[in-house]
Each structure stands twice: as C-alpha cells, then as structure tokens.
Amino acid sequence: MTRRRILMAAIMLAFAAGCGGGPPPLNLPPHAMVLRLADVDDVPTLDPAAGYDTASWTFEQAIFDTLVRYGDGNIELEPDIATSWESSPDATTFTFHMRGDARFSDGRPVTSEDFRYGVERVLNPATRSRGMEYYRGIVGAEDFVAHRSAHLSGIETPDRTTIIFHLSAPDPIFAHKLAMPFASAIPRDVAEKWGDDFSRHVVGSGAFMLREWVSGQRLVLVRNPYYFNQPLPHLDAIVEAVGVNQELQWLRFDAGQIDAVVDIPPAEFPYVMKTPALRELTLAKTTVTTRYLGMNCQMWPFTDVRVRRAMSYAIDRHKLIAILNGRGVVARGVMPPNLPGYDPDLQGYDYDPARARALLEEAHLAHGFDFEIWLRADQTLLMLAESIQQDLAPLGIHATLKPVAWGPFLEAIRQPHTVQSYMQGWEADFPDPENFLGALLSRAQWGSNNDSFYSNPAVEALLAEAEPIADMKKRYALYDEAEKIVVADAPWVFLYYPVTYIIRQPWVHDYVINPMRPTRFEHVWLSPHPE
Amino acid sequence: MNIRRFVTLETVGAAMVTVLVIVAVLAPILAPHDPTIVVAPTFGDPGAPSLKFPMGTDELGRDVLSRIIFGARISLTVGVAAMAVTMTIGIAIGLCSGFFGGAVDFILMRFTDLMLSLPPLLLAMALVAVLGPSLRTIFIVIGLVSWTSIARVVRAETLAMSTRDFVVGAGALGAPSRRVIARHILPNVLPIIVVMAALRTSDTLLLDAALSFLGLGVPPPTPSWGRMIEEATIYFRTAPWLATFPGLAIFWAVLSFNLLGYGFLRRRSQ
Amino acid sequence: MLAYLVRRIVFGAAVLIGTSIITFAIAFVVPADPAVAMAGAKADPQTLASIRSELGLDQPLYVQYVRYLDRAVHGDLGRSYIRRESVTRMIVDRFPATALLASAAMALSLILGIAMGAIAAAYRGRAADNLLLVISLALVSIPVFWLGTMLLIAVAATIRSFPLGGYSGATSLILPTLTLALGSAGYYSRVLHTSLCEAFDQDYVRTARGKGLSRTRVMLRHAMANALLPLVTLAGLDLAGLLSGVVLTETVFNWPGIGRLAADAIFNLDIPVIMGTVLFSAFLIVVANLLVDLLYAWLDPRIRLAETG
C-alpha cells in the first residue's frame, strides 16, 4: 500500500511542477513605444545570407543595412550606408562611397570590409546561401566558390569608406542586387564566432537589434542606440508573437492587442470591406508577383500552341478573383503592374469558352483530353485549381490535381518530361523585366526556372539584345516586344497578380507598404492608445 | 414483443452501418447536386443553411449536403480497404507467431514491438507525404500502420488453440501445418477476427479523416470529410456549420462500427 | 531484478536502432533532392551542386546512415533543411509545451476515465451503466481535430477574450487538454469497467460482500486497488496513441510543441526534422515502456518473483 501511495504522490508532484509554464515576461520600460505584430509561422531565419522569404526579410531589413535601399513606398534606389554611387558607362564597374558614422549594435564602426565579407559569405558554398546566383557576375566569383582563392578578386576596398565592384559582364541593374538583404554589412568576428547559429545571435547596423527570440513563441527587437540615422527609429521595440493563426490574429486585432495584420483572413475579408470604419484602416498593394498555370511545351497536348491558347480562353480569371474576395488583378501578360517596363495596353486573353472550343476542334481535340496539374499543397492554390477544373470540365478536359510538397514539386517541374502543367507564381527580386522574361522564359533556364520548357528564337534574340542596355527606355521597348511574342505563344495561362491587404490600428502612423519589399519600420510611430 | 431485446449495441450499430452503405452506394441518386460544380455564387463567403441548401454552400459555391453524401463513398472505401489490408497482415503474423512459436514467434513479436514504438499517425503521414497522396496509397499506408493489435490478439487466440487436444492430435497424425491452421485454428479464431474487423474499421476511418485533415488525403475535387473540416477551419467564426456537418458524418460512421464491434465483443464474453 | 533491467534496456536500444533504420529508409526514398529543398525555388544548378557536396549527399546510403547514427548518439540530429537550425535545439525548445499538454491530458483522462468506469461498475446492469457505456463509445468515436474545432467554435461564440489557440499561460491550456483527454477518457473508462467487473467476481471480493460490507466500500477498498494497476500501465503504454492525438491537437490550437513541428516538417519534407522527431518519439515510447515495466515489477511482487524464479 505505501508503495502505491508514494507513486501517486510522485505523479502529482511531477504534474504540478509542469504546470508553471508560459512565456517569460518582457521587461520593457513603461510608456515604451512598442509595435505589436503576429504571424502564423515562426520567422525562418535572421541570417541575411540564408533568408529568402517575406518574414525573414521583414526583420533582416530592420536589423541590417545595405549599401543602397528602396524608398519606403517605392522601388527607387536610395542611399542607405552608401551616400553616393556611380557606374562605369559600360556597366561593368560600380563604385560606392560610404558614410563614416555607421556602427554595429555592439559599437564597432561599419567599414567597406564588412560589405565585402557579407558578399563573400553569400558566395561561400559552406553557407549554402540562396542568394549565390546574384553575385556570380563579380570577377573572381568562380575561383572563390571553388575554393581556389581566399577572397573575391572583383571587390576592391581602397579605403574604409569606398568599395568597388568589378563585373565580368555588363549588368546595368547590378546596384539593385546590392539592395537585397543578401548584401548586408556583416561583422566578421560575430559571424565567425557563431557559424551556422549566427541567425540566433545576429548583430547588424540597422535601426533595430535583436533582444530575444523564443522559438515558436515570440521575437523581440529593440532600437539600436548606434543607428546612424538618429533620431530614428521612433519605435522603442517591435514584438512579434508567432504561432498565432489568422483568425486569432484578427481577434487580437479587434481587441486592440496587436497593431497590424499583414494578411486579413479570407473569412473576415468581406466583413472588413463592408464596414467603412474598418475599410479606412486598410492598405492595399498589388504585389509584383504573377501567378500562372505553366504548360509544358515539350509534352502532349501542350506542344500545340492552339491547345495552349484554348486553355487561356477557357479559364475564367474573374471567377478566380471572386474566390479570392477581389484580392487580385486579372493578368494579361507576364509582367505585373508596378514593375518598370509593364505594358498596360497588352491585350491578353479574355474568357471565351466558345473560342476555346473552336481552337480545340482545330487541334483535333474536340472531345477534350486528360492531363495533370501539379501544385504545391497550399489551400489557396488548391481552391484556385479546383475552380480551373470546373471551367475545363464542360469542354471535356479532365484535369487531375497533384498536390505535392515544395521540394518534390520543384524537382518534378524541372524534369523535361514529367509534369504536363503546374501552378506557379513568381515574385520580382529586382525591378526589371529581365527578372521575369529572362529568368522564366529563356532557353538557358530550361531545367532551372523555365519549367514550361518554352523557347522561341525571336524572343531569345530580343532578350540577348536588351540585357546589356543601360538606356531604360530602349531596354523596356525591347522587352515589351518580347513579351508580346510570349503572350501570343501562350506558354502560360496568365492567371492574376495578387493584391495584399494590410489593416492597421488608427494609432499606427507612417506605416507604408512597398510593392516589392516588406514594410520598413524606421519611420513608423504610434500615438498613445489604450492597451 | 419487447423492443428492448432488439435494441442492442450491435443492432443499432448494424443499422447505422447499413444507412452509411446505402448513402455511399446510392450517392448519385440521393445527392441533390453534383458535389464539384458551383451551385451558388458564394465565393470566399460560405452560404448559410437554407431551404434550398439544407447544409449551406462552401467557399467555392458547392452544395455541402451533396459533398457529405459523396464523401461517404471515399470514407467507406478507404475504411474497408484499409481494414482488409490491416486484417490480412495482422492475421498472417498472428497465426504464424502463435502456431509455429519458437524463433518465428520471437522475430515476429520483436518486429511488432518495433512497430508499436512508432506513433501510427506520424508514420502514416510520413509515408503518404513521401509516396504522394492517392486513393490506393492511402489505404495501403493506413493498413500498414494499424496491424499490431490484431497480430497480438490473433497470436493469443492461436496460442490458446494450439494447445488444445484436437489440434495437437491433428499435428501428431501428420497433417501439414497449413491444413491444421485452416481447418482447426482459423474457424475458432474467426469470432474474434470479426469483432476486430469492426473495431479496426472505426480506427481506419479516424486515421483517414486525420490524414485528410492534415492535407494528406485524397486530392480534390473528390469530396472527403476530413478535408472538408480542414477547409472549414478558417471559417470557424463566420461559418461554423461548414466544419460541423462533416464532423457529424465522421462521428456517425466511426460510432456505427464501434457499436457493432463492441456489441459483438460483449455478446461473445457472455 | 538487475538482470531484468539490463535485458529491457538492451532491448530498448535495439528498438531504437530498428526505428532509426526504418525512418532513414523512408526519408531517403523521398523522390526529391534535399539540395533543392534547402536552396529554394530560384537556385541554379551550380548552387545546388555545391550544396550537395557540402552536405555529403553524394556519399553512398549506408555511409550516410552510419554517420547519422554516430552523430545522433552524441545528441546531434543534424540541421533543418528549411530553417538551418539544429534539430536537437528545435526539439528541446518545443518539448516542454508538448510535455505539459500531454501530462495534463493524461491526468484529466485518467481522472475522468476512472470516475466514469467506477460509477458504471457500481451500477452494473442498471440504466447508469448503459448510459455511461454509450457515452464512452461516443467519446472514442469523436475525431480529435473535430472536437477541437467544435470547442473553438463554441467558446468563440460565447466567451469573450478567451485564448483561442497559442500558448499563453494556464487558460490557454484548457481547450487543448480537454480535446486530447476526452477520447482517452472514454477508452480508459471501459478498461476500468472491465477490470472492476472481473474483480467483482473474484473470491476475495465475494467474501467481503458476504461479510456485509456496502457495495461502494467493497469496490473502493478491494477491487479498485487491483484494477487500477493495469489501467495505469495501459496509460503509460498508450504513449504512442497519445502522441498521435498530440499532433492533431497542436495543429488545431497552434500549440508550439513537437507534434506541430513534426506535422510541418512532414508537410515540407524537411527530412532531418522528420527523422529527429520520429526518433525522439520512439525514444520517449521506449523509455515509457521501460519505466512502466519496472514500475509494474516493483509494485507487484508476483511478477518480480516470477522473473527471478
């Protein structure tokens, strides 16, 4: 009997001990100006070399600085740590002059060496950075990646405030690649000390610094006392609670517990739009993203351009927008609005099932056909794909959906004879048509990003001609011609450009949205509000 | 005539299963609409239950009642097929283990112990994710992770049978093992197998619903109750009926097999 | 006793090795190049090639397995493909949340299960017994994720400012625990009911009844103590089932535990995390089984004697 009693007591003690859980309290001074945010998933990483998604970039931008950056609400290049810059006429040499008063959050001054280290770190295969490809154009990159040289020969740092990049081929938009977080200034001693765990112990020269990161629970940034652009930032701290699903975010927003919701949940969206008081608090941005249904031009039945055009006429894009509660713009071509070089007069394809039928008859497929649509297993994508299934069914076209995980999806679509069609999206990395037309539709990208295995010699010629041209007007004109040919060839069904809606509390000011980057926090301020 | 005598666990269970089977078989006749087409323009804003659509319409404008009815087909198919796979594996292992004993028993039981230390849902999820979700993959995978309890029960019963006189006698007379198993052991183990079949089906139904809920079930547009719940979770505040009806359907199906199985179990032990 | 202990530990280690082989086999049957998962959508073939050689993915499978096992034994479970973080660290960070939820649910399900089973047995054959039987069967038939969602709906519609997911102190524990515990409660109540009814038919109980003791006293004093033991051991051995329920509950309530970690990893085919979490679960189950066996032996002298005899 006593043994059992001891056992019961032990069990109860263990349980009681476990009950004390919960996240530890934050010790911020009273009256601190704190921006409270929330997100569904944990931030993947804070390491600029590793991050390549919205959540990571949101915070990397706050913690680190680059040589140049975009304006708060636009995609014009502005000085960040570099006060001025120039490029050689042939666009192979770029010189940047830096300010001397920038410092890391541990007090150390930022020098040109720190930017060199940042780029070398990205190119170093041991870092496994996703930004490698953007800096391969620098002279000596090949040798450095193959471990044949210890430093990138193409980067010159004649003094602490000057840095010069030499490229092996002309690249008029190289400066934009330095505006990506990949090219942030990294303190070598801290990065080498922590190695792969640098993400958890980041030190940067940006407006904010990392205070605390409890996995799966919350991320806290506080102001960097050494930030060069005093008196910014206005905020004292930013707190992001993670693991909060969309509905819960909305409820907390409604109760005033968080200050902004970056993606209004679909269930609440109609209500928000119908309520004027709430509608006023929303901000919308048409993202520089194109969502499309890619068709494999090397596989039956999409080898025939008539079938591809028939698909374009058969799918009702307006219904897709309705399913998204209006959070999208019907796509007429490859490039989204807001991208420099966008052609607003492009005709594209209207919803015309009769014309689709006629084209199918011409292609001897009047009775329709069966095919597969591969897609990432995402709820929104599935809904859109189901709508597409509904549109195609009356024409006898039977689409089977294949939802797969991200990794296998990418693997499969890059094989030339595996995937007939796939749902995909592409977000601009930098504001230039090359980022869409060149990256997605050129012959050189077969097996990489040109997963529709499309190729047209006329387009190739235009792309080759346009790439080194620094005169923007001429450049865009050439890309426009190329786009028109692509639209006529219809390797994709151009679906839509997503529109994101953000809602913020009335006491949040200067919260500006950028078409191509996450919101920056330096200028945001809060007026006094009830807790 | 005393109604009480007829209202037992197994009769109620049997009745519920019958309803389920009828709904599944006669789905095209019973459902008022095609479950995959748009019947109301309620995109992104599910419609509440009304006279025209007794269970409402979902975020893609489809009739929920029709989807529930057709969902019975998939659930029943997967549930029964997975049960068949699980029973086959479990019975085979249990019979061999219990009858042959010795090294065979040791190895098979150690293998069973190994399977028991892997959480079934995690293992099923991993397998489906790796192999890609399709109807066949799902019921095979579910079958592969659920056989351990059957194996143990059948082994216990076989062991008990093996020591009985008539079995020992048959062996001594030189009858081949296969025949002894088929002629003498199997028929006596059958009652417990029937009970386990019913109880297993309820488990496979739950496992299938869980996989669908996690996005690893049969792909759209085939309606599946688990996935309907998953699609409905974001609307839990604004359209709660969307998640309620599919759940009730799963509950009905699982409960029916549990009643059936448990009823037989009680009858047998009396 | 010692021999028994050693034997069980050796067996446990064998099970873990077996588990690691199975998970490794599944993971490497994946028709996807891990380098692609790590490098992301826009990587070019050269980047992929360098990543592949950095990770040692060009080695033969058995070499990779041995290296993995060696590191695992030293506590290094590799790094997540998606997040670059150490898998061991991710598991250690999230384990307390799951442990809390699991223990709370286990405790609640035992309390409810014992109560229901005992009451049903006390009124055996009468209306209460049948009612509780039906309730138990109903509880076992409710899908865990649906129950969680229904609770969320009910609470969201009635109580303001009640935490609806996430881990934020004691109140946020209530709904997930309830969700996870009810199904098991139904199951345990039936098990206890069966044990108690069997115990009632035993001689010593009949003797006590014969002496004129009231039914409840007989049950509580004599029958319960002996019926509780199989139940508690069953609960301990049921850890595998509990972990399955944990995955679903954590998903519905956004609870930051290892169940959710495993589900996300499987979805993204983040191999190192999948392997790490499955191995860790197997480890927990093996340890739990070991503890339960030892506990059983310690509490019940008959077993100990049988082993040494």
Coordinates of C-alpha atoms in Angstrom, one line a residue, chain A residues 301-474:
Chain A
P301 CA -1.0 18.1 -75.5
F302 CA 0.7 21.4 -74.9
T303 CA 3.1 21.1 -77.8
D304 CA 0.4 22.6 -79.9
V305 CA 0.0 26.3 -79.5
R306 CA -3.7 26.1 -80.3
V307 CA -4.3 23.9 -77.3
R308 CA -2.4 26.4 -75.1
R309 CA -4.5 29.3 -76.4
A310 CA -7.6 27.3 -75.9
M311 CA -6.7 26.8 -72.3
S312 CA -6.2 30.6 -72.0
Y313 CA -9.7 31.3 -73.3
A314 CA -11.3 28.5 -71.3
I315 CA -10.3 29.6 -67.8
D316 CA -12.4 32.3 -66.1
R317 CA -10.0 34.6 -64.3
H318 CA -12.7 36.8 -63.0
K319 CA -14.1 33.8 -61.1
L320 CA -10.6 33.3 -59.5
I321 CA -10.6 36.9 -58.3
A322 CA -14.1 36.4 -56.9
I323 CA -12.9 33.3 -55.0
L324 CA -10.1 35.5 -53.6
N325 CA -12.7 38.1 -52.5
G326 CA -11.3 40.5 -55.0
R327 CA -7.7 40.3 -53.8
G328 CA -6.2 40.2 -57.2
V329 CA -6.0 41.7 -60.6
V330 CA -6.6 39.6 -63.7
A331 CA -3.4 39.0 -65.5
R332 CA -2.9 39.9 -69.2
G333 CA 0.7 39.2 -69.6
V334 CA 3.9 38.0 -68.0
M335 CA 4.9 41.2 -66.0
P336 CA 2.8 42.6 -63.2
P337 CA 1.9 46.3 -62.8
N338 CA 4.4 48.2 -60.7
L339 CA 7.2 46.5 -62.5
P340 CA 9.1 49.0 -64.6
G341 CA 8.5 48.0 -68.2
Y342 CA 4.9 46.9 -67.6
D343 CA 2.7 47.4 -70.6
P344 CA -0.8 48.5 -69.6
D345 CA -2.0 48.1 -73.2
L346 CA -1.3 44.5 -73.5
Q347 CA -4.4 42.6 -74.8
G348 CA -4.0 39.1 -73.4
Y349 CA -6.9 36.6 -73.4
D350 CA -10.5 37.1 -72.4
Y351 CA -12.8 34.4 -71.0
D352 CA -14.3 32.9 -74.2
P353 CA -15.3 29.3 -74.0
A354 CA -16.7 29.3 -77.5
R355 CA -13.4 30.4 -78.9
A356 CA -11.7 27.7 -76.8
R357 CA -13.9 25.1 -78.3
A358 CA -13.2 26.2 -81.8
L359 CA -9.4 26.1 -81.2
L360 CA -9.7 22.6 -79.7
E361 CA -11.6 21.4 -82.8
E362 CA -8.8 22.8 -85.0
A363 CA -6.3 20.8 -82.9
H364 CA -8.4 17.7 -83.3
L365 CA -9.2 17.6 -79.6
A366 CA -12.9 18.4 -79.8
H367 CA -13.7 15.6 -77.3
G368 CA -11.3 17.1 -74.8
F369 CA -8.4 15.3 -73.1
D370 CA -7.0 14.3 -69.7
F371 CA -4.0 15.9 -68.1
E372 CA -2.4 16.6 -64.7
I373 CA -1.9 19.9 -62.8
W374 CA 0.9 19.7 -60.3
L375 CA 0.9 22.2 -57.5
R376 CA 2.3 23.0 -54.1
A377 CA -0.1 21.6 -51.4
D378 CA -1.4 25.0 -50.4
Q379 CA -5.1 25.6 -49.5
T380 CA -5.5 28.8 -51.7
L381 CA -3.8 27.1 -54.7
L382 CA -6.0 24.1 -54.3
M383 CA -9.1 26.2 -54.3
L384 CA -8.0 28.0 -57.5
A385 CA -7.0 24.8 -59.1
E386 CA -10.5 23.3 -58.3
S387 CA -12.0 26.4 -60.0
I388 CA -9.9 25.7 -63.1
Q389 CA -11.1 22.1 -63.0
Q390 CA -14.7 23.3 -63.0
D391 CA -14.0 25.6 -66.0
L392 CA -12.4 22.9 -68.1
A393 CA -14.9 20.2 -67.4
P394 CA -17.6 21.3 -69.9
L395 CA -15.0 21.2 -72.7
G396 CA -14.3 17.6 -72.0
I397 CA -11.0 18.5 -70.5
H398 CA -10.4 16.5 -67.3
A399 CA -7.7 17.9 -65.0
T400 CA -6.3 15.7 -62.2
L401 CA -4.7 17.6 -59.4
K402 CA -1.4 16.6 -57.9
P403 CA -0.7 18.4 -54.7
V404 CA 2.9 17.8 -53.5
A405 CA 5.3 19.3 -51.0
W406 CA 7.6 22.1 -52.1
G407 CA 10.8 20.1 -52.5
P408 CA 9.4 17.3 -54.8
F409 CA 7.3 19.9 -56.6
L410 CA 10.4 21.8 -57.7
E411 CA 12.2 18.6 -58.5
A412 CA 9.4 17.4 -60.7
I413 CA 8.7 20.6 -62.7
R414 CA 12.3 20.9 -63.6
Q415 CA 12.3 17.5 -65.4
P416 CA 11.6 17.9 -69.1
H417 CA 9.0 15.1 -69.4
T418 CA 7.3 14.6 -66.0
V419 CA 4.9 17.5 -65.5
Q420 CA 2.3 18.5 -68.0
S421 CA 1.2 21.6 -66.2
Y422 CA 1.8 23.3 -62.9
M423 CA 0.5 26.2 -60.8
Q424 CA 3.3 28.6 -60.0
G425 CA 4.0 32.1 -59.0
W426 CA 7.0 34.4 -59.4
E427 CA 7.8 37.4 -57.3
A428 CA 10.2 40.1 -58.6
D429 CA 13.6 40.1 -57.0
F430 CA 14.5 43.4 -58.5
P431 CA 12.6 45.9 -60.6
D432 CA 13.5 44.9 -64.2
P433 CA 11.8 42.9 -66.9
E434 CA 14.8 40.7 -67.2
N435 CA 13.8 39.3 -63.8
F436 CA 10.7 37.9 -65.4
L437 CA 11.3 37.3 -69.1
G438 CA 14.9 36.3 -68.8
A439 CA 14.6 34.2 -65.7
L440 CA 11.5 32.4 -66.6
L441 CA 11.2 32.1 -70.4
S442 CA 14.7 31.9 -71.9
R443 CA 16.3 28.7 -73.3
A444 CA 19.2 29.0 -70.8
Q445 CA 16.8 28.5 -68.0
W446 CA 15.5 25.1 -69.1
G447 CA 15.8 22.7 -66.1
S448 CA 16.0 25.7 -63.8
N449 CA 13.2 28.3 -63.7
N450 CA 11.8 27.9 -67.2
D451 CA 9.7 25.0 -66.3
S452 CA 7.4 25.3 -69.3
F453 CA 10.4 24.5 -71.4
Y454 CA 9.4 27.3 -73.7
S455 CA 11.8 28.6 -76.4
N456 CA 11.4 31.0 -79.2
P457 CA 14.4 32.2 -81.2
A458 CA 12.8 35.6 -81.8
V459 CA 12.4 36.0 -78.1
E460 CA 16.0 34.8 -77.4
A461 CA 17.3 37.4 -79.8
L462 CA 15.4 40.2 -78.1
L463 CA 16.4 39.1 -74.6
A464 CA 20.1 39.0 -75.6
E465 CA 19.9 42.4 -77.2
A466 CA 18.1 44.0 -74.3
E467 CA 20.2 42.7 -71.3
P468 CA 23.3 44.9 -71.5
I469 CA 21.4 48.1 -72.5
A470 CA 21.6 50.9 -69.9
D471 CA 19.1 53.3 -71.6
M472 CA 16.0 52.3 -69.8
K473 CA 13.5 53.5 -72.5
K474 CA 15.2 51.4 -75.2

